[in-house]
Amino acid sequence: MGIDKNRAVRGGCSEPTSLAILAQPLEFIHDDHLRERHICAMIDEIAQHHMKEGAVRAVLNFLTNELPLHLQDEEEDIFPLLMRRCEPEDEIELAISKLTVDHAHAGADIPKIVEILEKLDAEGAKPNETESSVLTHFIAHSRRHLILENAVILPLARARLTDADLNNLSIRMGQRRSVKPPQEKRHEEHD
Ligand SMILES: [Fe+2]
Ligand SMILES: [Fe+2]
């Protein structure tokens, strides 16, 4: 499929998700999730004292610049769109209420993670046992969250959102990032 074929031009998940694919907003979200999984692996390395040069700074940039926008994309646009478009048999309410609780926990945890990483960055130090444990818990929650979103949210969004929804979504995500996404010609199938 196109996802892997286009991976090279998208820049891979070691860099922020490419704004060039904003016209395909669900592909953008998919790539954001690959990026988040990559960042979780980096945090794991930091927690286990195997971090590479520049890793702490890279994770800090992700947590402060990229992740808040991703959480907003989901909470302000994708979740409400799914609530509107899904059928009763999709049982979307349950998944979204779980994911919204996760986001609230992440919102409370991220400042603590940032504080730990800023201290490590300033001191050029490795995390102590308590700090490693906080980092490890954070990535365990994040990974569970990603699994649920990839298994439920993205497939339902691909099945249920209309072309107009996708166009609006790409405009909203572009505005959030101060860019105007190119219009995509849509030919997805919808009932
Ligand atoms: Fe997500
Ligand atoms: Fe999420």
Short mmCIF file of C-alpha atoms and ligand atoms in Angstrom, two decimals:
data_model
loop_
_atom_site.label_atom_id
_atom_site.label_comp_id
_atom_site.label_asym_id
_atom_site.label_seq_id
_atom_site.Cartn_x
_atom_site.Cartn_y
_atom_site.Cartn_z
CA MET A 1 0.00 0.00 0.00
CA GLY A 2 0.96 3.64 -0.36
CA ILE A 3 1.91 4.09 3.28
CA ASP A 4 5.17 2.16 3.05
CA LYS A 5 5.91 3.25 -0.50
CA ASN A 6 5.70 6.89 0.59
CA ARG A 7 7.64 6.44 3.81
CA ALA A 8 10.90 7.79 2.34
CA VAL A 9 9.36 11.07 1.13
CA ARG A 10 7.59 11.50 4.45
CA GLY A 11 10.93 11.50 6.25
CA GLY A 12 10.40 8.52 8.58
CA CYS A 13 9.38 8.62 12.22
CA SER A 14 12.68 9.98 13.51
CA GLU A 15 11.50 13.44 12.43
CA PRO A 16 8.22 15.31 13.00
CA THR A 17 5.38 14.06 10.79
CA SER A 18 5.62 15.66 7.35
CA LEU A 19 3.22 18.56 6.80
CA ALA A 20 3.21 17.50 3.11
CA ILE A 21 0.65 14.80 3.95
CA LEU A 22 -1.80 17.08 5.80
CA ALA A 23 -4.21 16.78 2.87
CA GLN A 24 -4.61 13.14 3.95
CA PRO A 25 -5.39 13.79 7.61
CA LEU A 26 -5.84 10.16 8.65
CA GLU A 27 -2.47 9.27 7.12
CA PHE A 28 -1.02 12.17 9.10
CA ILE A 29 -2.52 10.77 12.32
CA HIS A 30 -1.21 7.31 11.41
CA ASP A 31 2.30 8.76 10.97
CA ASP A 32 1.98 10.72 14.22
CA HIS A 33 1.32 7.38 15.94
CA LEU A 34 4.44 5.83 14.36
CA ARG A 35 6.35 8.86 15.56
CA GLU A 36 4.91 8.49 19.08
CA ARG A 37 5.91 4.82 19.15
CA HIS A 38 9.45 5.81 18.11
CA ILE A 39 9.56 8.43 20.91
CA CYS A 40 8.38 5.78 23.42
CA ALA A 41 11.36 3.63 22.39
CA MET A 42 13.67 6.62 22.95
CA ILE A 43 12.19 7.25 26.42
CA ASP A 44 12.68 3.55 27.18
CA GLU A 45 16.37 3.89 26.25
CA ILE A 46 16.69 6.96 28.47
CA ALA A 47 15.05 5.12 31.39
CA GLN A 48 17.49 2.23 30.92
CA HIS A 49 20.56 4.46 30.54
CA HIS A 50 21.13 3.48 26.90
CA MET A 51 20.22 6.82 25.38
CA LYS A 52 21.90 8.15 22.27
CA GLU A 53 23.38 11.64 21.96
CA GLY A 54 20.62 14.27 21.67
CA ALA A 55 17.83 11.87 22.67
CA VAL A 56 16.66 13.85 25.70
CA ARG A 57 16.40 17.07 23.69
CA ALA A 58 14.54 15.27 20.86
CA VAL A 59 11.99 13.80 23.27
CA LEU A 60 11.50 17.19 24.93
CA ASN A 61 10.80 18.77 21.54
CA PHE A 62 8.22 16.10 20.77
CA LEU A 63 6.46 16.41 24.13
CA THR A 64 6.29 20.20 24.07
CA ASN A 65 5.76 20.95 20.36
CA GLU A 66 4.21 17.96 18.61
CA LEU A 67 2.20 15.90 21.08
CA PRO A 68 -0.07 18.75 22.29
CA LEU A 69 -1.18 19.35 18.66
CA HIS A 70 -1.84 15.64 18.16
CA LEU A 71 -3.96 15.47 21.32
CA GLN A 72 -5.93 18.50 20.10
CA ASP A 73 -6.46 16.94 16.64
CA GLU A 74 -8.06 13.95 18.31
CA GLU A 75 -10.03 15.63 21.10
CA GLU A 76 -11.32 18.65 19.17
CA ASP A 77 -11.85 17.11 15.74
CA ILE A 78 -11.54 13.35 15.29
CA PHE A 79 -13.39 12.17 18.41
CA PRO A 80 -16.37 14.54 17.88
CA LEU A 81 -16.54 13.59 14.16
CA LEU A 82 -16.61 9.89 15.06
CA MET A 83 -19.32 10.46 17.67
CA ARG A 84 -21.40 12.07 14.92
CA ARG A 85 -20.73 9.55 12.14
CA CYS A 86 -20.46 6.16 13.84
CA GLU A 87 -23.28 3.65 13.91
CA PRO A 88 -24.60 2.29 17.25
CA GLU A 89 -22.96 -1.09 16.57
CA ASP A 90 -19.55 0.63 16.45
CA GLU A 91 -19.85 1.29 20.21
CA ILE A 92 -17.61 4.30 19.78
CA GLU A 93 -18.70 6.08 23.00
CA LEU A 94 -16.95 3.53 25.20
CA ALA A 95 -13.65 3.77 23.32
CA ILE A 96 -13.73 7.57 23.21
CA SER A 97 -14.50 7.91 26.90
CA LYS A 98 -11.52 5.63 27.71
CA LEU A 99 -9.25 7.56 25.34
CA THR A 100 -10.38 10.92 26.76
CA VAL A 101 -9.51 9.74 30.28
CA ASP A 102 -6.09 8.65 28.94
CA HIS A 103 -5.56 12.11 27.47
CA ALA A 104 -6.39 13.72 30.82
CA HIS A 105 -3.82 11.46 32.52
CA ALA A 106 -1.26 12.27 29.83
CA GLY A 107 -1.95 15.99 30.33
CA ALA A 108 -1.17 15.58 34.03
CA ASP A 109 1.90 13.37 33.44
CA ILE A 110 3.61 15.27 30.61
CA PRO A 111 4.76 18.23 32.79
CA LYS A 112 6.37 15.73 35.23
CA ILE A 113 8.14 13.95 32.35
CA VAL A 114 9.29 17.28 30.91
CA GLU A 115 10.63 18.33 34.31
CA ILE A 116 12.66 15.10 34.64
CA LEU A 117 14.04 15.37 31.11
CA GLU A 118 14.93 19.07 31.47
CA LYS A 119 16.86 18.26 34.63
CA LEU A 120 18.70 15.39 32.87
CA ASP A 121 19.44 17.66 29.91
CA ALA A 122 20.75 20.50 32.10
CA GLU A 123 22.93 18.20 34.20
CA GLY A 124 23.96 15.80 31.42
CA ALA A 125 22.84 13.09 33.86
CA LYS A 126 21.12 9.73 33.67
CA PRO A 127 17.80 9.17 35.48
CA ASN A 128 17.80 7.82 39.03
CA GLU A 129 15.63 4.83 39.95
CA THR A 130 12.52 6.89 40.77
CA GLU A 131 12.83 8.93 37.58
CA SER A 132 13.30 5.79 35.47
CA SER A 133 10.18 4.31 36.99
CA VAL A 134 8.13 7.45 36.19
CA LEU A 135 9.40 7.35 32.59
CA THR A 136 8.62 3.64 32.25
CA HIS A 137 5.06 4.03 33.53
CA PHE A 138 4.45 6.90 31.13
CA ILE A 139 5.48 4.88 28.08
CA ALA A 140 3.45 1.85 29.19
CA HIS A 141 0.31 4.03 29.26
CA SER A 142 1.20 5.68 25.96
CA ARG A 143 1.72 2.33 24.22
CA ARG A 144 -1.63 0.96 25.44
CA HIS A 145 -3.31 4.15 24.23
CA LEU A 146 -1.68 3.86 20.79
CA ILE A 147 -2.81 0.25 20.41
CA LEU A 148 -6.44 1.19 21.11
CA GLU A 149 -6.38 4.17 18.76
CA ASN A 150 -4.78 2.19 15.94
CA ALA A 151 -7.17 -0.72 16.42
CA VAL A 152 -10.41 1.26 16.82
CA ILE A 153 -10.18 4.96 15.98
CA LEU A 154 -8.30 4.90 12.68
CA PRO A 155 -10.22 2.01 11.09
CA LEU A 156 -13.58 3.55 12.07
CA ALA A 157 -12.49 6.98 10.87
CA ARG A 158 -11.49 5.47 7.51
CA ALA A 159 -14.84 3.71 7.26
CA ARG A 160 -17.20 6.40 8.56
CA LEU A 161 -15.86 9.90 7.83
CA THR A 162 -17.13 11.50 4.65
CA ASP A 163 -15.03 13.32 2.06
CA ALA A 164 -16.33 16.62 3.46
CA ASP A 165 -15.31 15.53 6.97
CA LEU A 166 -11.80 14.70 5.74
CA ASN A 167 -11.47 18.03 3.94
CA ASN A 168 -12.58 19.93 7.04
CA LEU A 169 -10.28 17.83 9.19
CA SER A 170 -7.27 18.61 7.03
CA ILE A 171 -8.14 22.35 7.10
CA ARG A 172 -8.48 22.33 10.91
CA MET A 173 -5.22 20.40 11.38
CA GLY A 174 -3.47 22.81 9.00
CA GLN A 175 -4.79 25.84 10.89
CA ARG A 176 -3.52 24.30 14.12
CA ARG A 177 -0.07 24.19 12.52
CA SER A 178 -0.37 27.53 10.69
CA VAL A 179 -0.23 25.96 7.23
CA LYS A 180 -2.74 25.67 4.41
CA PRO A 181 -2.93 22.02 3.31
CA PRO A 182 -3.24 21.35 -0.43
CA GLN A 183 -6.67 20.07 -1.42
CA GLU A 184 -6.82 16.35 -1.94
CA LYS A 185 -9.04 14.82 -4.63
CA ARG A 186 -10.99 12.22 -2.69
CA HIS A 187 -12.21 8.98 -4.07
CA GLU A 188 -12.80 6.94 -0.94
CA GLU A 189 -15.89 4.82 -0.95
CA HIS A 190 -18.73 5.68 1.38
CA ASP A 191 -22.23 4.27 1.65
FE FE B 1 -3.26 9.43 19.02
FE FE B 2 -4.90 9.94 21.76
#
